[in-house]
CSV table of C-alpha atoms in Angstrom, one decimal:
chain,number,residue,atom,x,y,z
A,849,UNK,CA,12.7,-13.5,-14.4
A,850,UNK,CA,14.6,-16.8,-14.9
A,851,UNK,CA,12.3,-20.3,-14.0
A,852,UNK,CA,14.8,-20.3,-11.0
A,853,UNK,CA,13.6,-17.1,-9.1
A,854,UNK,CA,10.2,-18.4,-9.0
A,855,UNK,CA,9.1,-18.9,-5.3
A,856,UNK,CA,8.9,-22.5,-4.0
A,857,UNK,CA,5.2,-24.1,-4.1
A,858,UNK,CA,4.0,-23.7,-0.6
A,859,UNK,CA,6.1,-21.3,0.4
A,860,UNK,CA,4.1,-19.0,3.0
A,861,UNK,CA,3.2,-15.2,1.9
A,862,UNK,CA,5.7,-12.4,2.9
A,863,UNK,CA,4.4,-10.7,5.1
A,864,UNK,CA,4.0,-6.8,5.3
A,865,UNK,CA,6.1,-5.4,8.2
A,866,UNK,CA,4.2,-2.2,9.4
A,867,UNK,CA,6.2,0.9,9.2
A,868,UNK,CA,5.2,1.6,12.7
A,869,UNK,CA,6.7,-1.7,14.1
A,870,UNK,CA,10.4,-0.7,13.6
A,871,UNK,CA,12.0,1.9,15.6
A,872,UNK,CA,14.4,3.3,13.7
A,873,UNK,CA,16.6,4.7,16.9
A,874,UNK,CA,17.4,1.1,17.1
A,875,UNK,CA,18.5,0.5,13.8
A,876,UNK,CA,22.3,0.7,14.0
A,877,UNK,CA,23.4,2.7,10.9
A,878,UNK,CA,26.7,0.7,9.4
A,879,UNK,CA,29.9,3.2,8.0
A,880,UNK,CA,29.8,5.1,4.9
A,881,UNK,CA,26.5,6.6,3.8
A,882,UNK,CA,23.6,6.3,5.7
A,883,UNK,CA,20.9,7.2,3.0
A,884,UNK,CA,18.8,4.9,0.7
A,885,UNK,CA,17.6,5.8,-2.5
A,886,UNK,CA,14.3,3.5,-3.6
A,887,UNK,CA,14.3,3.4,-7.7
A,888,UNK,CA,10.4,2.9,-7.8
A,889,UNK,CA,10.0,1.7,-11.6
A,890,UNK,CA,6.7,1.2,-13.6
A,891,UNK,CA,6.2,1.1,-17.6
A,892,UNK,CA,5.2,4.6,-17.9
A,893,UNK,CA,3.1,6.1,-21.1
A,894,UNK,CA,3.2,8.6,-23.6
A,895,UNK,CA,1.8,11.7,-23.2
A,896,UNK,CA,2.4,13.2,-26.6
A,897,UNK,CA,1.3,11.2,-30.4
A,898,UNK,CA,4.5,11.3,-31.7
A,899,UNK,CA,6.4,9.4,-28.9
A,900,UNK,CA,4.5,6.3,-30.0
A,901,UNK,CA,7.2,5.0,-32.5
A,902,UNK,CA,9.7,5.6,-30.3
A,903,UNK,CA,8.0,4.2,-27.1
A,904,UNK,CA,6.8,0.9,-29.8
A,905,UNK,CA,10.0,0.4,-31.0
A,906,UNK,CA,11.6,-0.1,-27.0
A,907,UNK,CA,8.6,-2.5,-26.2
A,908,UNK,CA,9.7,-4.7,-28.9
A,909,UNK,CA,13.5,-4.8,-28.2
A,910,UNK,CA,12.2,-5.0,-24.3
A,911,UNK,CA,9.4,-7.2,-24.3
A,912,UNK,CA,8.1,-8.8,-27.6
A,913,UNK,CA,11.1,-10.0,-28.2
A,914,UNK,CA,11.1,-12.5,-25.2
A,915,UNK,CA,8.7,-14.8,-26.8
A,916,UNK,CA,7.5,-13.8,-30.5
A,917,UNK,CA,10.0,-15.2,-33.3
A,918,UNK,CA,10.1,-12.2,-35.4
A,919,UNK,CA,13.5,-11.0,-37.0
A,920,UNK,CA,14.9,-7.4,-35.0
A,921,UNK,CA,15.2,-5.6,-38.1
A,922,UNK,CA,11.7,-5.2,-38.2
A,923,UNK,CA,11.2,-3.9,-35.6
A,924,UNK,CA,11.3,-0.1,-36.4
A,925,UNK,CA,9.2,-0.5,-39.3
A,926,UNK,CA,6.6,-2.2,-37.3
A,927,UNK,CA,7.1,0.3,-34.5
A,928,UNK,CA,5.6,3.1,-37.1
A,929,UNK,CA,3.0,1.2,-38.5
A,930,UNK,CA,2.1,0.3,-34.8
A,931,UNK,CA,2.2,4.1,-33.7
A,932,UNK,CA,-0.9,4.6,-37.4
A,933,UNK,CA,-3.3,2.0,-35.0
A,934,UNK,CA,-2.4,4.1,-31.7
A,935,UNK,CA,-3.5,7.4,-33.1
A,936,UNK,CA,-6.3,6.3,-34.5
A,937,UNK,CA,-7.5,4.4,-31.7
A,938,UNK,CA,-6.3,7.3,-28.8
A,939,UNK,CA,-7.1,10.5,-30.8
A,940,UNK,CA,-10.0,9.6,-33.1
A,941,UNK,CA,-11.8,6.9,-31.5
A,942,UNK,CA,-11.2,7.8,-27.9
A,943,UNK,CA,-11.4,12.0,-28.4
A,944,UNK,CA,-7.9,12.2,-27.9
A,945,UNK,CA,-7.4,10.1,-25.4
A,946,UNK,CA,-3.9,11.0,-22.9
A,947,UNK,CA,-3.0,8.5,-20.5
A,948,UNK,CA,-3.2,9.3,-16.9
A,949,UNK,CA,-0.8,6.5,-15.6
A,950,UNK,CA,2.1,8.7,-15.6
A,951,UNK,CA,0.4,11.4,-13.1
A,952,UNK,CA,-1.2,8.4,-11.2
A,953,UNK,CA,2.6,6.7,-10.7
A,954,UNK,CA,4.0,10.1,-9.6
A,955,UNK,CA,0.9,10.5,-7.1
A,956,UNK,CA,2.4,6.3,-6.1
A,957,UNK,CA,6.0,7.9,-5.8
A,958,UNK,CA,4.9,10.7,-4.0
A,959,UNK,CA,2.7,9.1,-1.2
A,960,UNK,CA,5.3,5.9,-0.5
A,961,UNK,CA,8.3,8.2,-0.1
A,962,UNK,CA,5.9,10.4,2.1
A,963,UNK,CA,4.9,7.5,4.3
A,964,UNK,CA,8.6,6.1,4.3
A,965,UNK,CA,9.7,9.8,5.5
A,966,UNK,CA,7.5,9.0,8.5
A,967,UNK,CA,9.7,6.5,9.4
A,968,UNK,CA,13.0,7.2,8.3
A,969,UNK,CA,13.2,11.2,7.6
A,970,UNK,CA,15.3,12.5,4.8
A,971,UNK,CA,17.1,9.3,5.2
A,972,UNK,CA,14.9,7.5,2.2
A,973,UNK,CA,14.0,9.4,-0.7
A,974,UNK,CA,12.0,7.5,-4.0
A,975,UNK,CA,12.8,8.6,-7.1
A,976,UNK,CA,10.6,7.0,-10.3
A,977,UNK,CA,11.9,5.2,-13.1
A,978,UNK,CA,9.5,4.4,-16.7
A,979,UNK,CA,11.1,1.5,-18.3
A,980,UNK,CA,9.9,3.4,-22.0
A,981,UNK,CA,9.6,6.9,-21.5
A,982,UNK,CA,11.9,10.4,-21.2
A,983,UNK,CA,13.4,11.5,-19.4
A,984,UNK,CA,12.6,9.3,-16.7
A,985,UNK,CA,14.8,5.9,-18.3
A,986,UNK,CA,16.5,3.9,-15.7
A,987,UNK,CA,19.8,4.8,-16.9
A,988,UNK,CA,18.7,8.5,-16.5
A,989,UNK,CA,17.2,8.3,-13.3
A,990,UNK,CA,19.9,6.2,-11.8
A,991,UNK,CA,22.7,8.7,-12.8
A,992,UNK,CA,20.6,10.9,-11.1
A,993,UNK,CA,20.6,9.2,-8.0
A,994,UNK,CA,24.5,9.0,-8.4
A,995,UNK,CA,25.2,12.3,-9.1
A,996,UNK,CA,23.0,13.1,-5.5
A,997,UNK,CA,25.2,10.9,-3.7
A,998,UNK,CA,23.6,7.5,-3.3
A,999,UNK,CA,25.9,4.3,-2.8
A,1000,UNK,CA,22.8,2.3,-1.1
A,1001,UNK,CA,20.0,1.5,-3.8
A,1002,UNK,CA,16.7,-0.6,-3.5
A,1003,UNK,CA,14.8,-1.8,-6.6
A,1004,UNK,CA,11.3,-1.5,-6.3
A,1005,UNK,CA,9.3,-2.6,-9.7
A,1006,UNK,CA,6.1,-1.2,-8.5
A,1007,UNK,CA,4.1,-4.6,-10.2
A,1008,UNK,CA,2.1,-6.6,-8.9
A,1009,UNK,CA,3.6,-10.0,-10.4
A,1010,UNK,CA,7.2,-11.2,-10.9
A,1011,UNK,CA,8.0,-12.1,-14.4
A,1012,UNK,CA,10.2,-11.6,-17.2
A,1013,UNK,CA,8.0,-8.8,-18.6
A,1014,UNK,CA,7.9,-7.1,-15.0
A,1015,UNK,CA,10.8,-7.3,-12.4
A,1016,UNK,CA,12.5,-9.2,-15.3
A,1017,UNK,CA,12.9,-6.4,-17.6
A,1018,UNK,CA,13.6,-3.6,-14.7
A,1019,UNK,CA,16.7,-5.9,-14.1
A,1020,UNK,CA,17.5,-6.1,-17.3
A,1021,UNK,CA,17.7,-2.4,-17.9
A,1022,UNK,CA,18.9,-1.4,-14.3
A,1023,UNK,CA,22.0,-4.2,-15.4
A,1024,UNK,CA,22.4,-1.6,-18.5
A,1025,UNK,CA,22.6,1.1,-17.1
A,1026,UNK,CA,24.5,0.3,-14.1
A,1027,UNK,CA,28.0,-1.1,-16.4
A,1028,UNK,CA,27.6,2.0,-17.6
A,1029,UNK,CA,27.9,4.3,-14.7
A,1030,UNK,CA,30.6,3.0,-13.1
A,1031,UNK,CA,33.8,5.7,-11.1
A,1032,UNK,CA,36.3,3.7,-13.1
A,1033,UNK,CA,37.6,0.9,-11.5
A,1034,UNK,CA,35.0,1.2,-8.8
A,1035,UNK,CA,30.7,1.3,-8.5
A,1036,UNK,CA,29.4,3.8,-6.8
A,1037,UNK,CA,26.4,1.4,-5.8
A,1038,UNK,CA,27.8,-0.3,-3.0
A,1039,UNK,CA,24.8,-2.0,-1.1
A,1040,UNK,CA,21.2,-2.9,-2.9
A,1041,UNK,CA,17.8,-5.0,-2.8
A,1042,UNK,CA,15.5,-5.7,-4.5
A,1043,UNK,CA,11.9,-6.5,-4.1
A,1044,UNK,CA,10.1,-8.2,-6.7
A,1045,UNK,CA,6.5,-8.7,-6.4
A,1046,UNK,CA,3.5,-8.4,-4.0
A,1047,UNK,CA,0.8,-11.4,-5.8
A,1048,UNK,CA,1.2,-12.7,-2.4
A,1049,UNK,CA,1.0,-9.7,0.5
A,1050,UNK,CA,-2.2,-10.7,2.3
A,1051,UNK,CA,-2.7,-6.6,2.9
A,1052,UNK,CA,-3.0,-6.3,-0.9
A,1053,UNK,CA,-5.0,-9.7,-1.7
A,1054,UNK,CA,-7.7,-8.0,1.5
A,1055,UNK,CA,-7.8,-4.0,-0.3
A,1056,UNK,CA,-8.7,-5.6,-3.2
A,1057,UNK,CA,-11.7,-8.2,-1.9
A,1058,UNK,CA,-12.7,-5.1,0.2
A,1059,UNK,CA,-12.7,-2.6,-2.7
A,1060,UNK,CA,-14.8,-5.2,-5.2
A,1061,UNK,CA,-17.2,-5.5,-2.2
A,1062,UNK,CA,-17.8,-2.1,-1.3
A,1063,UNK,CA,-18.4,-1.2,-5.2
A,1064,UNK,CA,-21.2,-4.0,-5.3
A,1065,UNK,CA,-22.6,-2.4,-2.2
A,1066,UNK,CA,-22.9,0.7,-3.5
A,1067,UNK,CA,-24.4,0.0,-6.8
A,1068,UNK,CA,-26.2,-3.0,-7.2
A,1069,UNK,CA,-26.5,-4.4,-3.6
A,1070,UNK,CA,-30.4,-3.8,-3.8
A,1071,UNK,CA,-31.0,-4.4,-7.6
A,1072,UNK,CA,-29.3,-7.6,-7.4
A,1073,UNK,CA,-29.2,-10.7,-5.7
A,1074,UNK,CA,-25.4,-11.6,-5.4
A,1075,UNK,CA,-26.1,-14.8,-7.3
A,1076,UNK,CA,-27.1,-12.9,-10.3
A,1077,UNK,CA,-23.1,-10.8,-10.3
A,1078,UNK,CA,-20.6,-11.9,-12.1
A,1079,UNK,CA,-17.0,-10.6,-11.2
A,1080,UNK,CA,-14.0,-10.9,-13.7
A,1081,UNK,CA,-11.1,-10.7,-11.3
A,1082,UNK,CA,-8.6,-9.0,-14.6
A,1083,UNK,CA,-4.9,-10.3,-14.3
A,1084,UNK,CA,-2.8,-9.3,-17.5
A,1085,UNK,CA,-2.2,-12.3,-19.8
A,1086,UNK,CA,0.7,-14.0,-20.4
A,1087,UNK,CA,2.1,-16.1,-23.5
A,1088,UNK,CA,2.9,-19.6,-22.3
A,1089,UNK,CA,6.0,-19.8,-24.1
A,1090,UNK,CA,8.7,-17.2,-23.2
A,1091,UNK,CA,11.9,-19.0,-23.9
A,1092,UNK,CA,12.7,-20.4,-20.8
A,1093,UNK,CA,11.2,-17.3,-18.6
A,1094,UNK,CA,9.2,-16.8,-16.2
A,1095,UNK,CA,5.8,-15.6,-18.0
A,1096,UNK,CA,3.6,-14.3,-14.8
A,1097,UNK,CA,1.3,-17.0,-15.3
A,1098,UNK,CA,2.0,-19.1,-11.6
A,1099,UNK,CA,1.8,-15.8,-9.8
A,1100,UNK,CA,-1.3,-14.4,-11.3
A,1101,UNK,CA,-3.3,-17.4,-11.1
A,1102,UNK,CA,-2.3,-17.6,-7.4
A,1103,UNK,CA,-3.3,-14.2,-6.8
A,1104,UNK,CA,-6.3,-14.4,-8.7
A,1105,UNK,CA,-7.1,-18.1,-6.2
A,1106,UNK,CA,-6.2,-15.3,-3.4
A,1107,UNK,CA,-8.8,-13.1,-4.1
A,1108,UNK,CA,-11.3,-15.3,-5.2
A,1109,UNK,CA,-11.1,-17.0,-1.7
A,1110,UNK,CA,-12.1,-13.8,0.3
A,1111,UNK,CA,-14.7,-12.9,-2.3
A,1112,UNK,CA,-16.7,-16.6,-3.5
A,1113,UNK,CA,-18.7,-17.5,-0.5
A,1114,UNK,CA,-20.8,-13.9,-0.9
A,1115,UNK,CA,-20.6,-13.5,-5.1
A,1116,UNK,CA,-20.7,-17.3,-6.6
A,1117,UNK,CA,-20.3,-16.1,-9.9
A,1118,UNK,CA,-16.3,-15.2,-10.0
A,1119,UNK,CA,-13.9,-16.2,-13.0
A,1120,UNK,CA,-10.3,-15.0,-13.7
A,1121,UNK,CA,-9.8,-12.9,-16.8
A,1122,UNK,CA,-6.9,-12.7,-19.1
A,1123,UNK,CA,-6.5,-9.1,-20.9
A,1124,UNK,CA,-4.2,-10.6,-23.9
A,1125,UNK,CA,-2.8,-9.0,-26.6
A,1126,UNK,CA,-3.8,-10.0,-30.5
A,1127,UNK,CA,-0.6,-11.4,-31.4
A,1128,UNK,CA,-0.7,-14.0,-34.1
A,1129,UNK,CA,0.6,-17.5,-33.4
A,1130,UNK,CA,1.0,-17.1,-29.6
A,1131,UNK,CA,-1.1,-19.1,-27.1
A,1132,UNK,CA,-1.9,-16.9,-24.6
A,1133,UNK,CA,-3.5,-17.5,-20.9
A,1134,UNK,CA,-7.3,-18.5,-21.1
A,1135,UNK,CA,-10.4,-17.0,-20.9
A,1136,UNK,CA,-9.3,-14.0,-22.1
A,1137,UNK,CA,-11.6,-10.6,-20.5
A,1138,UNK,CA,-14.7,-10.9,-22.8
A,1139,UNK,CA,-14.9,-14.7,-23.1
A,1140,UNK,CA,-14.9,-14.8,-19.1
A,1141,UNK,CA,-17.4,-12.0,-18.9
A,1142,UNK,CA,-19.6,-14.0,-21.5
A,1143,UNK,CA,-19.2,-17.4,-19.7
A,1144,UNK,CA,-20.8,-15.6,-16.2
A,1145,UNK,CA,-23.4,-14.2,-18.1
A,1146,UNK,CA,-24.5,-17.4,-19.8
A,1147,UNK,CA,-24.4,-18.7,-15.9
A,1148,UNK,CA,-26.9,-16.3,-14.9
A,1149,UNK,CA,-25.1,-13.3,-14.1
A,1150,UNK,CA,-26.8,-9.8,-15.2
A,1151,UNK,CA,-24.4,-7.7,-13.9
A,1152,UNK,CA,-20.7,-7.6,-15.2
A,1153,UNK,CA,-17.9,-5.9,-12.6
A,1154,UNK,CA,-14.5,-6.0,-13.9
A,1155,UNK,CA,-11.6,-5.5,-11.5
A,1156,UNK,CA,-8.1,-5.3,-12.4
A,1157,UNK,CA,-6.1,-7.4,-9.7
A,1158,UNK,CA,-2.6,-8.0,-11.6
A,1159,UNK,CA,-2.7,-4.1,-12.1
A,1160,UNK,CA,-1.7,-1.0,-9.8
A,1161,UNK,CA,-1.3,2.2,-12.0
A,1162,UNK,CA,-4.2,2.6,-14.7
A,1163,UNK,CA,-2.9,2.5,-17.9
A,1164,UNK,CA,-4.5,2.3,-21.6
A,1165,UNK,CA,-5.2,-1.2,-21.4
A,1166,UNK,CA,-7.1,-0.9,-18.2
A,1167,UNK,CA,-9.1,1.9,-19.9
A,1168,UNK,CA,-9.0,1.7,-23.4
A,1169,UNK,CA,-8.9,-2.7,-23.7
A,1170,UNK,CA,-11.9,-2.7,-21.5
A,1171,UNK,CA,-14.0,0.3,-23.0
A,1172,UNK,CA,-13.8,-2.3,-26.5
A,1173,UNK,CA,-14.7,-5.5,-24.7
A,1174,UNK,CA,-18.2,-3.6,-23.0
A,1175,UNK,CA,-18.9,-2.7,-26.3
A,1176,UNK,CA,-18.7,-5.8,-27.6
A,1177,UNK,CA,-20.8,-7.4,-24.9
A,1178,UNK,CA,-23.1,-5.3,-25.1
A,1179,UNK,CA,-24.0,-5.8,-28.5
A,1180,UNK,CA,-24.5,-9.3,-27.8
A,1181,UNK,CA,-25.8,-9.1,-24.3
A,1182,UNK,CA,-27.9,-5.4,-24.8
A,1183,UNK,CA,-29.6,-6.5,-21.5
A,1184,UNK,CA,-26.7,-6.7,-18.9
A,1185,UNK,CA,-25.3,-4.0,-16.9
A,1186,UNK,CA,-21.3,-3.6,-17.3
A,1187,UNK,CA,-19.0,-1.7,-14.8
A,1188,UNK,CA,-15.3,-1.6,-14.2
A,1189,UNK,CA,-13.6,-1.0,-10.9
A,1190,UNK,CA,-10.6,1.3,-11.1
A,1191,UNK,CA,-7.3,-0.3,-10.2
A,1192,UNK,CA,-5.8,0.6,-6.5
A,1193,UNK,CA,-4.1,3.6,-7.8
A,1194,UNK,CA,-3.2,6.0,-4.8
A,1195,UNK,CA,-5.5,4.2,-2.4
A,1196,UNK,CA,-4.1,5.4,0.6
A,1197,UNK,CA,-4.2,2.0,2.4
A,1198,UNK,CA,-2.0,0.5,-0.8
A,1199,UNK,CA,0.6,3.6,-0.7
A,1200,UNK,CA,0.7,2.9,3.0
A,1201,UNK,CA,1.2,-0.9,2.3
A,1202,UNK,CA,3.4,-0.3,-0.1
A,1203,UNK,CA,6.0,1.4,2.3
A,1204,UNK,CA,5.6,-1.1,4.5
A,1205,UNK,CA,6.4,-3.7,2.6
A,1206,UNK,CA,10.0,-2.3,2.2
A,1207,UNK,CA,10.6,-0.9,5.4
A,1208,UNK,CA,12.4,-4.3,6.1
A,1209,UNK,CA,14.9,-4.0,3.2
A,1210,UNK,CA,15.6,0.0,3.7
A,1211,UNK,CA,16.2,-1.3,7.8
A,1212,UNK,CA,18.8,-3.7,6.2
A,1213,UNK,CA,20.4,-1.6,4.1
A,1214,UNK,CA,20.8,1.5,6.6
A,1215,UNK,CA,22.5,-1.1,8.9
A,1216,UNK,CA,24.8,-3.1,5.8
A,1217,UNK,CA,28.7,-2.1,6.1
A,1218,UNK,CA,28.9,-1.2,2.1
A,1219,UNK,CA,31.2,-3.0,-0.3
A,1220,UNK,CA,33.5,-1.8,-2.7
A,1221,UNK,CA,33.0,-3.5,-5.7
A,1222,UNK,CA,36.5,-3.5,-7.2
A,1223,UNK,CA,35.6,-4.7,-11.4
A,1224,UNK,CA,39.5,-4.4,-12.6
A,1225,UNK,CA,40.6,-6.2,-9.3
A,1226,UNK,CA,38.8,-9.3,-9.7
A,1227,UNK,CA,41.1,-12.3,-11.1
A,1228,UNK,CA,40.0,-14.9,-12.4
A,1229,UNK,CA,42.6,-17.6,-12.6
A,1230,UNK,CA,42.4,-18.6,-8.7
A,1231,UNK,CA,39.1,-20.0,-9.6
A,1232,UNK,CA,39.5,-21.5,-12.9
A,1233,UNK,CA,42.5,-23.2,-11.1
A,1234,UNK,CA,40.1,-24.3,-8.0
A,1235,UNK,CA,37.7,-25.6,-10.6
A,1236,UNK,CA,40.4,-27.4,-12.6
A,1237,UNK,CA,41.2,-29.3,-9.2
A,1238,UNK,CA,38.2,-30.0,-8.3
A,1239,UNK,CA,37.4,-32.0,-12.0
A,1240,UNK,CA,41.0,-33.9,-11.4
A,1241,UNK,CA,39.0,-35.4,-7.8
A,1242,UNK,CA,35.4,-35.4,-8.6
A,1243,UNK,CA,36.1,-37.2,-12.3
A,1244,UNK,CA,38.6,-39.9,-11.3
A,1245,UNK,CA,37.0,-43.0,-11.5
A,1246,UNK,CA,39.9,-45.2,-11.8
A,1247,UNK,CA,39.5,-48.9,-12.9
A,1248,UNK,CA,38.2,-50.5,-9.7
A,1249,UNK,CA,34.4,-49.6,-11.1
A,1250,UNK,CA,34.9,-51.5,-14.4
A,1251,UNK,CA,34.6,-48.5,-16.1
A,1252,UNK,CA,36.3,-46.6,-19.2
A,1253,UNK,CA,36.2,-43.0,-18.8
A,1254,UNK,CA,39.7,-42.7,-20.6
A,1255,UNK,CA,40.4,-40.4,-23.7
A,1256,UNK,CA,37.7,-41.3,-25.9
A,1257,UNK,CA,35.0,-39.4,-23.8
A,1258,UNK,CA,35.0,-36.3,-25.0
A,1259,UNK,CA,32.7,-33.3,-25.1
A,1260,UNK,CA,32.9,-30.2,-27.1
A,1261,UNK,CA,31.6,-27.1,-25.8
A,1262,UNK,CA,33.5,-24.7,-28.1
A,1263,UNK,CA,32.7,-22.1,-30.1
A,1264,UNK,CA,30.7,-24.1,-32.2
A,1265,UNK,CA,27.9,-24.6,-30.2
A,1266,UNK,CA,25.6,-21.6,-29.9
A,1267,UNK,CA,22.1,-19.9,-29.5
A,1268,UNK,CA,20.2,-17.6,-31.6
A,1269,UNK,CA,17.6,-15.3,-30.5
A,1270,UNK,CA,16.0,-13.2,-33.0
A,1271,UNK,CA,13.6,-11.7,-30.9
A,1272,UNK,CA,9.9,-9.2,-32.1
A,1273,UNK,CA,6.9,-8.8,-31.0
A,1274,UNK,CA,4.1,-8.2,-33.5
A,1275,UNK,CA,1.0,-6.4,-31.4
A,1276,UNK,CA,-1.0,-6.2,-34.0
A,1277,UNK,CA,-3.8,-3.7,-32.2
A,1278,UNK,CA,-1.8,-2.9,-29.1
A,1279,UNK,CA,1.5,-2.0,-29.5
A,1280,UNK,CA,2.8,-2.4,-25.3
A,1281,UNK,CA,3.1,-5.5,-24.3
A,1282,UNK,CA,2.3,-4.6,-20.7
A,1283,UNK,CA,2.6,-7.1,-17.9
């Protein structure tokens, strides 16, 4: 997202509301329709080879081209020559390796529209939106959800952080779509939230902590002393430069702080780890995965867990990126043991938190009077006449301050002055740039 959605430094958590703490007989229900429909939106996968062009050539318009500096045009060459690398690296070096974060996201949808149900009946329904694949775009699913009869709509980017490569490009697309499917003068949409992130939901930060622990108890709790485990707490990395965006870099690091906090004072050996992309001339967030994992082990550790924090859906990167760094620490470092911790998937307790953390926002938007948004009706001139007053008052400095402000102070802002964003993203071995 813009710098300006960030959340102010300090600023306490948000904390989850339990499903089972509203009532909803007392939740007033405002005119017009009384149903929500959650768009529950992740990045999504392909499931067949030949999609990868296609799916390459959308992360590059989506994502790369918010920070890499590579002209648009070549973009679907690269897209192709990126979908060569996939095939190789899913079908011959991984045994034809499919993705299983689609059916993991749908098991997500599933269970938080189960445990919203609960609450609110057929009230709430959650329908999924992938941000590259068919047929479940945005712009698909949200017609969709028109054409059932919505008007009250809550965007729910099921990511952990809040960035321009997360919540940012949902936005973006939902935006798209949405100008699109319009009832003439009118939307159809007439109430929506939106919520962005959950670095920060102490229920989240705790499944995690609990889930690292229990893995070390089960495996290595009498093999090793705790001293001797190193933990690389995996956030996704980020590019420091994103023209003027939000990268994900303040959010992750907090959450990655969060967890480390619940987790140090039992496992001293704990260090964040960036899963980058190899993109030439981009500075990415450091350590990356392997340098982290190496830095524990040169501390003492000889046992390596790796947990994916800043992910909740497994995805090739959490499989696939990994699988290629154990190798290559093993080869150097024969003599350690290396596991990975899946990410929290459809953990029960997260698809419970999950709901929860919404419950607030779906409560608000059964009780919201909806709006007509009226796009032919809205006139302009009233305000460019306000703001035209208000410059005569707030610019008048008149000559009692000893000061010429008269008609040689000018500034041009015309059509001369403009920006130009040629955008691409070259991912080299990885062709989404997955955040």
């Amino acid at each position: 997202m813009a710098a300006s959605s960030q959340k102010a430094e300090g600023q306490s958590p948000l904390m989850a509301t339990p499903i089972s703490a509203i009532d909803p007989s007392e939740v007033e229900i405002g005119p017009g329709d009384d149903r929500v429909a959650v768009l529950l939106m992740g990045y999504g996968e392909v499931e067949s080879y030949a999609d990868f062009a296609n799916y390459n050539e959308q992360a590059l318009n989506l994502l790369t081209a918010k920070f890499a500096p590579v002209p648009q045009w070549v973009y679907p060459p690269l897209a192709k020559l990126l979908a060569a690398f996939d095939l190789h690296e899913w079908s011959h070096q991984h045994g034809q390796f499919i993705s299983p974060h689609n059916a993991i996201f749908e098991r997500q949808r599933s269970g938080i529209e189960q445990a919203l149900r609960q609450r609110w009946g057929d009230r709430v329904s959650v329908f999924k939106a992938f941000n590259f694949c068919r047929p479940h775009l945005p712009e698909q699913v949200l017609a969709e959800i028109r054409d059932q009869g919505f008007s009250k709509l809550l965007i729910y980017p099921l990511l952990v952080v809040d960035s321009i490569f997360t919540s940012g490009i949902a936005i973006e697309q939902v935006n798209r779509a949405l100008s699109q499917l319009t009832d003439g003068d009118t939307h159809w949409v007439r109430s929506m939230r939106y919520f962005p992130s959950f670095y920060d939901q102490a229920s989240y930060i705790q499944l995690l902590a609990k889930l690292v622990s229990e893995k070390i108890d089960q495996d290595w709790r009498s093999h090793f002393l705790p001293s001797q485990i190193g933990i690389v707490l995996l956030n996704h990395g980020c590019p420091h430069e994103a023209k003027g965006f939000v990268s994900g870099i303040a959010e992750s690091q907090a959450l990655y702080e969060s967890v480390r906090r619940e987790l140090i004072t039992r496992y001293p050996l704990i260090s964040i780890g960036w899963l980058n992309h190899d993109t030439p001339m981009i500075d990415w967030t450091q350590p990356n995965a392997q340098l982290a994992a190496r830095n524990l082990i040169e501390l003492g550790a000889k046992a390596i867990l790796m947990a994916p924090i800043g992910f909740a859906t497994e995805n090739h990167e959490t499989l696939l990126d990994v699988d290629h760094i154990f190798l290559a620490l093993q080869r150097q470092y024969p003599e350690v043991i290396y596991q990975q911790l899946p990410c929290v998937n459809d953990h029960p307790e997260f698809l419970t938190m999950a709901a929860d953390w919404v419950d607030p926002l779906i409560t608000d938007l059964l009780a919201e009077t909806s709006a007509v948004i009226h796009f032919a009706g809205f006139d302009r001139s009233s305000l460019d006449s306000e703001h035209h007053h208000h410059q005569s008052h707030s610019h008048d400095h008149g000559h009692d301050h000893g000061h010429d402000h008269g008609d040689n102070h000018s500034h041009d802002h015309g059509g001369n002055h403009s920006h130009h964003h040629g955008h691409s993203h070259d991912h080299a071995h990885h062709q989404h740039s997955r955040h």
